[in-house]
């Protein structure tokens, strides 16, 4: 078979692989969104309280029984549970997230205002966590026994530190004692430093442990021995080979890392009084604001699906052998 004929044969196969990959990711994303919407729908109804009171302004609104009954009828809360469920799924399928009970605004508009703040916080925290993880991994594998033990200890401690405790310590040291940084997150760079560090440190500790193990395996592998035999320096071996291989598990865990950051944002945004999805989610759950809780959860799940797909692409780009199977 000629070269051109072989190329034409491989091209449809490549297109077919890409289409199957896209179809699998799309179907998986739809399933995740359905599962999240279903879990939120049934889970929030297990919380004690009357949703109609949340619509009327909360238990302290002193709404009359007639007003509560009217609110239940208007929002369909008096319908059977399965009817409410399928009605909500139909609205979500059309892109209608409803109106927030507590804020009296369309959920899509509320999310549009809050999402950029949380994405900036999570994105900076993920970047900082990656940098710290790579530094810790290199220190633990390149600094001798003492440096390795110190870096490994830092990884374990960082991974085990709770967000609320770390945030409290950082505020006490850098805001109360030293006065270097504001205790409340603002729209300035200084107001972002403490929240970003609080989110990034635990994640960096976990990623550092995973990257360290992979980096040590890469340094003992056959290709590293071959590169040293060709005269490759240790720095060149680290930059050209070890770092790429150690980054693979971190790339694969990026979707999980985003989920961890979004869940941590609930605590961090509340402690630092930063407006965002996490802080609004906590308030919405407390007030039984079903549309807002559903909207925040679906946006978070959608972001998780997208990041998982992008991390899969990045992993295939970093290691082309993954895409050959």
CSV table of C-alpha atoms in Angstrom, one decimal:
chain,number,residue,atom,x,y,z
A,1,UNK,CA,0.0,0.0,0.0
A,2,UNK,CA,1.4,3.4,-0.9
A,3,UNK,CA,2.1,6.2,1.6
A,4,UNK,CA,-0.8,8.3,0.4
A,5,UNK,CA,-3.2,5.3,0.6
A,6,UNK,CA,-2.0,4.6,4.1
A,7,UNK,CA,-2.6,8.2,5.1
A,8,UNK,CA,-6.1,8.2,3.7
A,9,UNK,CA,-6.8,5.0,5.7
A,10,UNK,CA,-5.5,6.4,9.0
A,11,UNK,CA,-7.4,9.7,8.6
A,12,UNK,CA,-10.9,8.3,8.9
A,13,UNK,CA,-9.7,6.2,11.8
A,14,UNK,CA,-8.4,9.4,13.5
A,15,UNK,CA,-11.7,11.3,12.8
A,16,UNK,CA,-13.7,8.3,14.1
A,17,UNK,CA,-11.6,8.2,17.3
A,18,UNK,CA,-12.1,11.9,17.9
A,19,UNK,CA,-15.9,11.7,17.3
A,20,UNK,CA,-16.2,8.8,19.6
A,21,UNK,CA,-14.2,10.6,22.3
A,22,UNK,CA,-16.4,13.7,21.9
A,23,UNK,CA,-19.6,11.7,22.0
A,24,UNK,CA,-18.4,9.8,25.1
A,25,UNK,CA,-17.5,13.1,26.9
A,26,UNK,CA,-20.8,14.7,25.9
A,27,UNK,CA,-22.8,11.8,27.1
A,28,UNK,CA,-20.8,11.6,30.3
A,29,UNK,CA,-21.3,15.3,30.9
A,30,UNK,CA,-25.1,15.1,30.4
A,31,UNK,CA,-25.2,12.2,32.9
A,32,UNK,CA,-23.2,14.1,35.5
A,33,UNK,CA,-25.5,17.2,35.1
A,34,UNK,CA,-28.6,15.0,35.4
A,35,UNK,CA,-27.2,13.2,38.5
A,36,UNK,CA,-26.3,16.5,40.2
A,37,UNK,CA,-29.8,18.1,39.4
A,38,UNK,CA,-31.5,15.0,40.8
A,39,UNK,CA,-29.4,14.8,43.9
A,40,UNK,CA,-30.0,18.5,44.6
A,41,UNK,CA,-33.7,18.2,44.0
A,42,UNK,CA,-34.3,15.4,46.4
A,43,UNK,CA,-31.5,16.3,48.9
A,44,UNK,CA,-32.6,19.8,49.6
A,45,UNK,CA,-36.1,18.6,50.3
A,46,UNK,CA,-34.8,16.6,53.2
A,47,UNK,CA,-33.7,19.8,55.0
A,48,UNK,CA,-36.3,20.8,57.7
A,49,UNK,CA,-38.3,23.8,56.8
A,50,UNK,CA,-40.9,25.1,54.4
A,51,UNK,CA,-39.7,26.2,50.9
A,52,UNK,CA,-42.7,28.6,50.7
A,53,UNK,CA,-41.3,30.5,53.7
A,54,UNK,CA,-38.0,31.0,51.9
A,55,UNK,CA,-40.0,32.4,48.9
A,56,UNK,CA,-41.8,34.9,51.2
A,57,UNK,CA,-38.6,36.0,52.8
A,58,UNK,CA,-37.7,33.4,55.4
A,59,UNK,CA,-39.3,32.3,58.7
A,60,UNK,CA,-39.0,35.8,60.1
A,61,UNK,CA,-41.3,37.3,57.4
A,62,UNK,CA,-44.4,36.3,59.4
A,63,UNK,CA,-46.3,35.6,56.1
A,64,UNK,CA,-49.9,34.5,56.5
A,65,UNK,CA,-51.1,31.0,55.7
A,66,UNK,CA,-52.9,32.4,52.7
A,67,UNK,CA,-49.7,34.0,51.3
A,68,UNK,CA,-47.8,30.8,51.9
A,69,UNK,CA,-50.4,28.8,50.1
A,70,UNK,CA,-50.4,31.2,47.2
A,71,UNK,CA,-46.6,30.9,46.9
A,72,UNK,CA,-46.8,27.1,47.0
A,73,UNK,CA,-49.4,27.2,44.2
A,74,UNK,CA,-47.5,29.8,42.1
A,75,UNK,CA,-44.2,27.8,42.2
A,76,UNK,CA,-45.8,24.4,41.9
A,77,UNK,CA,-44.7,23.3,45.4
A,78,UNK,CA,-48.2,21.8,46.0
A,79,UNK,CA,-47.8,19.4,43.1
A,80,UNK,CA,-46.8,15.7,43.7
A,81,UNK,CA,-43.0,15.3,44.1
A,82,UNK,CA,-42.5,13.4,40.8
A,83,UNK,CA,-44.4,16.1,38.9
A,84,UNK,CA,-42.1,18.8,40.4
A,85,UNK,CA,-39.1,16.7,39.5
A,86,UNK,CA,-39.9,16.2,35.9
A,87,UNK,CA,-41.1,19.8,35.5
A,88,UNK,CA,-37.7,21.0,36.9
A,89,UNK,CA,-35.8,18.7,34.5
A,90,UNK,CA,-37.8,20.1,31.6
A,91,UNK,CA,-37.0,23.7,32.6
A,92,UNK,CA,-33.3,22.8,33.0
A,93,UNK,CA,-33.2,21.1,29.6
A,94,UNK,CA,-34.4,24.4,28.1
A,95,UNK,CA,-31.8,26.4,29.9
A,96,UNK,CA,-34.2,27.9,32.4
A,97,UNK,CA,-32.7,28.0,35.9
A,98,UNK,CA,-35.6,29.8,37.4
A,99,UNK,CA,-35.7,32.7,39.8
A,100,UNK,CA,-33.9,32.9,43.1
A,101,UNK,CA,-36.3,32.8,46.1
A,102,UNK,CA,-34.1,34.9,48.3
A,103,UNK,CA,-32.7,37.4,45.8
A,104,UNK,CA,-35.8,37.7,43.6
A,105,UNK,CA,-33.6,37.7,40.5
A,106,UNK,CA,-33.1,35.2,37.6
A,107,UNK,CA,-30.6,32.6,38.7
A,108,UNK,CA,-28.7,33.0,35.4
A,109,UNK,CA,-28.1,36.7,36.2
A,110,UNK,CA,-26.9,35.9,39.7
A,111,UNK,CA,-24.5,33.3,38.5
A,112,UNK,CA,-23.2,35.6,35.8
A,113,UNK,CA,-22.3,38.1,38.5
A,114,UNK,CA,-20.7,35.6,41.0
A,115,UNK,CA,-19.0,33.1,38.6
A,116,UNK,CA,-16.1,35.4,37.5
A,117,UNK,CA,-15.0,36.0,41.2
A,118,UNK,CA,-14.9,32.3,42.0
A,119,UNK,CA,-13.2,31.4,38.8
A,120,UNK,CA,-10.5,33.9,39.4
A,121,UNK,CA,-10.0,32.6,42.9
A,122,UNK,CA,-10.0,28.9,41.9
A,123,UNK,CA,-7.8,29.5,38.8
A,124,UNK,CA,-5.1,31.4,40.8
A,125,UNK,CA,-5.2,28.8,43.5
A,126,UNK,CA,-4.8,26.0,41.0
A,127,UNK,CA,-1.8,27.7,39.4
A,128,UNK,CA,-0.2,28.4,42.7
A,129,UNK,CA,-0.8,24.8,43.9
A,130,UNK,CA,0.9,23.5,40.7
A,131,UNK,CA,3.9,25.7,41.2
A,132,UNK,CA,4.3,24.7,44.9
A,133,UNK,CA,3.7,21.0,44.1
A,134,UNK,CA,6.5,21.0,41.4
A,135,UNK,CA,8.9,22.8,43.7
A,136,UNK,CA,8.2,20.4,46.6
A,137,UNK,CA,8.6,17.4,44.2
A,138,UNK,CA,11.9,18.7,42.9
A,139,UNK,CA,13.2,19.4,46.5
A,140,UNK,CA,12.2,16.0,47.7
A,141,UNK,CA,14.0,14.2,44.9
A,142,UNK,CA,17.0,16.5,44.4
A,143,UNK,CA,18.0,17.8,47.8
A,144,UNK,CA,19.5,14.7,49.5
A,145,UNK,CA,18.1,12.8,52.4
A,146,UNK,CA,17.5,15.9,54.7
A,147,UNK,CA,15.8,17.9,51.9
A,148,UNK,CA,13.7,15.0,50.8
A,149,UNK,CA,12.5,14.4,54.4
A,150,UNK,CA,11.7,18.1,54.9
A,151,UNK,CA,9.9,18.4,51.6
A,152,UNK,CA,7.9,15.2,52.2
A,153,UNK,CA,6.9,16.4,55.6
A,154,UNK,CA,5.7,19.7,54.2
A,155,UNK,CA,3.7,17.9,51.6
A,156,UNK,CA,2.0,15.7,54.3
A,157,UNK,CA,1.3,18.6,56.6
A,158,UNK,CA,-0.1,20.8,53.8
A,159,UNK,CA,-2.4,18.1,52.5
A,160,UNK,CA,-3.8,17.5,56.0
A,161,UNK,CA,-4.5,21.2,56.9
A,162,UNK,CA,-8.2,22.1,57.0
A,163,UNK,CA,-9.1,25.3,55.1
A,164,UNK,CA,-10.9,26.9,58.0
A,165,UNK,CA,-7.9,26.4,60.3
A,166,UNK,CA,-5.4,27.6,57.8
A,167,UNK,CA,-7.5,30.7,57.0
A,168,UNK,CA,-7.7,31.6,60.6
A,169,UNK,CA,-4.0,31.3,61.1
A,170,UNK,CA,-3.2,33.3,58.1
A,171,UNK,CA,-5.6,36.1,59.1
A,172,UNK,CA,-4.1,36.1,62.7
A,173,UNK,CA,-0.5,36.3,61.5
A,174,UNK,CA,-0.6,38.5,58.3
A,175,UNK,CA,-3.6,40.7,59.2
A,176,UNK,CA,-3.8,41.0,63.0
A,177,UNK,CA,-0.1,40.7,64.0
A,178,UNK,CA,1.8,42.0,61.0
A,179,UNK,CA,-0.9,44.1,59.3
A,180,UNK,CA,0.5,43.3,55.9
A,181,UNK,CA,-2.7,42.0,54.2
A,182,UNK,CA,-6.4,42.7,54.6
A,183,UNK,CA,-8.5,40.2,56.6
A,184,UNK,CA,-11.4,40.6,54.1
A,185,UNK,CA,-11.0,39.8,50.5
A,186,UNK,CA,-11.2,42.8,48.2
A,187,UNK,CA,-11.0,43.4,44.5
A,188,UNK,CA,-7.3,44.2,44.9
A,189,UNK,CA,-4.3,41.9,44.5
A,190,UNK,CA,-3.5,42.2,48.2
A,191,UNK,CA,-7.1,41.0,49.0
A,192,UNK,CA,-6.6,37.9,46.9
A,193,UNK,CA,-3.4,36.7,48.4
A,194,UNK,CA,-4.7,35.1,51.6
A,195,UNK,CA,-7.7,33.3,50.0
A,196,UNK,CA,-5.5,32.0,47.2
A,197,UNK,CA,-2.9,30.6,49.7
A,198,UNK,CA,-5.7,29.1,51.8
A,199,UNK,CA,-7.1,27.2,48.9
A,200,UNK,CA,-3.8,26.3,47.3
A,201,UNK,CA,-1.7,24.9,50.1
A,202,UNK,CA,-3.7,21.7,50.9
A,203,UNK,CA,-4.0,20.9,47.2
A,204,UNK,CA,-0.3,21.6,46.6
A,205,UNK,CA,0.6,19.1,49.4
A,206,UNK,CA,-1.5,16.3,47.7
A,207,UNK,CA,-0.3,17.0,44.2
A,208,UNK,CA,3.3,17.2,45.4
A,209,UNK,CA,3.1,13.7,46.9
A,210,UNK,CA,1.8,12.3,43.6
A,211,UNK,CA,4.3,14.1,41.5
A,212,UNK,CA,7.2,13.2,43.7
A,213,UNK,CA,6.6,9.5,43.3
A,214,UNK,CA,6.3,9.8,39.5
A,215,UNK,CA,9.4,11.9,39.3
A,216,UNK,CA,11.4,9.4,41.3
A,217,UNK,CA,10.2,6.6,39.0
A,218,UNK,CA,11.2,8.7,36.0
A,219,UNK,CA,14.7,9.2,37.3
A,220,UNK,CA,15.2,5.5,37.8
A,221,UNK,CA,13.6,4.5,34.4
A,222,UNK,CA,15.5,3.2,31.4
A,223,UNK,CA,15.1,6.4,29.4
A,224,UNK,CA,16.8,8.3,32.2
A,225,UNK,CA,19.7,5.9,32.2
A,226,UNK,CA,20.0,6.1,28.4
A,227,UNK,CA,19.9,9.9,28.6
A,228,UNK,CA,22.7,10.0,31.2
A,229,UNK,CA,24.7,7.6,29.0
A,230,UNK,CA,24.4,10.1,26.1
A,231,UNK,CA,25.9,12.8,28.3
A,232,UNK,CA,22.6,14.5,29.4
A,233,UNK,CA,23.1,16.7,32.4
A,234,UNK,CA,20.9,16.3,35.5
A,235,UNK,CA,19.3,19.7,34.9
A,236,UNK,CA,18.5,18.8,31.3
A,237,UNK,CA,17.2,15.4,32.4
A,238,UNK,CA,14.9,17.1,34.9
A,239,UNK,CA,13.6,19.7,32.4
A,240,UNK,CA,13.2,17.5,29.4
A,241,UNK,CA,12.0,14.3,30.9
A,242,UNK,CA,11.3,14.1,34.6
A,243,UNK,CA,9.1,17.2,34.8
A,244,UNK,CA,6.9,16.1,31.9
A,245,UNK,CA,6.4,12.6,33.4
A,246,UNK,CA,5.8,14.0,36.9
A,247,UNK,CA,3.2,16.4,35.5
A,248,UNK,CA,1.0,13.6,34.0
A,249,UNK,CA,-0.7,12.5,37.3
A,250,UNK,CA,-1.2,16.2,38.2
A,251,UNK,CA,-2.9,16.8,34.8
A,252,UNK,CA,-5.1,13.7,35.3
A,253,UNK,CA,-6.1,15.0,38.7
A,254,UNK,CA,-7.0,18.5,37.5
A,255,UNK,CA,-10.7,17.8,37.4
A,256,UNK,CA,-10.6,16.4,40.9
A,257,UNK,CA,-8.5,19.5,41.9
A,258,UNK,CA,-11.1,21.8,40.5
A,259,UNK,CA,-13.8,20.1,42.5
A,260,UNK,CA,-11.7,20.4,45.6
A,261,UNK,CA,-11.2,24.1,45.0
A,262,UNK,CA,-14.9,24.7,44.4
A,263,UNK,CA,-15.8,22.9,47.6
A,264,UNK,CA,-13.1,24.7,49.5
A,265,UNK,CA,-14.4,28.0,48.1
A,266,UNK,CA,-17.5,27.6,50.3
A,267,UNK,CA,-15.4,27.9,53.4
A,268,UNK,CA,-12.8,30.4,52.1
A,269,UNK,CA,-15.3,32.8,50.6
A,270,UNK,CA,-17.3,32.8,53.8
A,271,UNK,CA,-14.3,33.4,56.1
A,272,UNK,CA,-12.8,36.2,53.9
A,273,UNK,CA,-16.3,37.7,53.1
A,274,UNK,CA,-15.6,37.3,49.4
A,275,UNK,CA,-18.6,37.3,47.0
A,276,UNK,CA,-18.7,34.1,44.9
A,277,UNK,CA,-20.5,30.9,44.2
A,278,UNK,CA,-19.3,29.2,47.4
A,279,UNK,CA,-20.5,31.8,49.8
A,280,UNK,CA,-23.8,32.1,47.9
A,281,UNK,CA,-24.3,28.4,47.9
A,282,UNK,CA,-24.0,28.3,51.7
A,283,UNK,CA,-26.5,31.1,52.0
A,284,UNK,CA,-28.9,29.5,49.5
A,285,UNK,CA,-28.8,26.1,51.3
A,286,UNK,CA,-29.5,27.8,54.6
A,287,UNK,CA,-32.5,29.6,53.2
A,288,UNK,CA,-33.7,26.7,51.1
A,289,UNK,CA,-33.3,28.7,47.9
A,290,UNK,CA,-33.8,25.7,45.6
A,291,UNK,CA,-33.3,27.4,42.2
A,292,UNK,CA,-30.1,29.1,43.3
A,293,UNK,CA,-28.7,25.9,44.9
A,294,UNK,CA,-29.5,24.0,41.7
A,295,UNK,CA,-27.9,26.6,39.5
A,296,UNK,CA,-24.7,26.8,41.5
A,297,UNK,CA,-24.4,23.0,41.7
A,298,UNK,CA,-25.0,22.7,37.9
A,299,UNK,CA,-22.4,25.4,37.1
A,300,UNK,CA,-19.9,23.7,39.3
A,301,UNK,CA,-20.6,20.3,37.8
A,302,UNK,CA,-20.4,21.8,34.3
A,303,UNK,CA,-17.0,23.3,35.1
A,304,UNK,CA,-15.8,20.0,36.4
A,305,UNK,CA,-16.9,18.2,33.2
A,306,UNK,CA,-15.1,20.8,31.0
A,307,UNK,CA,-11.9,20.7,33.1
A,308,UNK,CA,-11.9,16.9,33.0
A,309,UNK,CA,-12.1,17.0,29.2
A,310,UNK,CA,-9.4,19.6,28.9
A,311,UNK,CA,-7.1,17.6,31.3
A,312,UNK,CA,-7.7,14.5,29.2
A,313,UNK,CA,-6.6,16.4,26.1
A,314,UNK,CA,-3.6,17.8,28.0
A,315,UNK,CA,-2.6,14.4,29.2
A,316,UNK,CA,-2.8,13.0,25.7
A,317,UNK,CA,-0.7,15.9,24.4
A,318,UNK,CA,1.9,15.3,27.1
A,319,UNK,CA,2.0,11.6,26.5
A,320,UNK,CA,0.8,10.7,23.0
A,321,UNK,CA,0.9,6.9,23.9
A,322,UNK,CA,-2.4,7.5,25.8
A,323,UNK,CA,-4.3,8.3,22.6
A,324,UNK,CA,-3.1,5.3,20.6
A,325,UNK,CA,-5.2,2.7,22.5
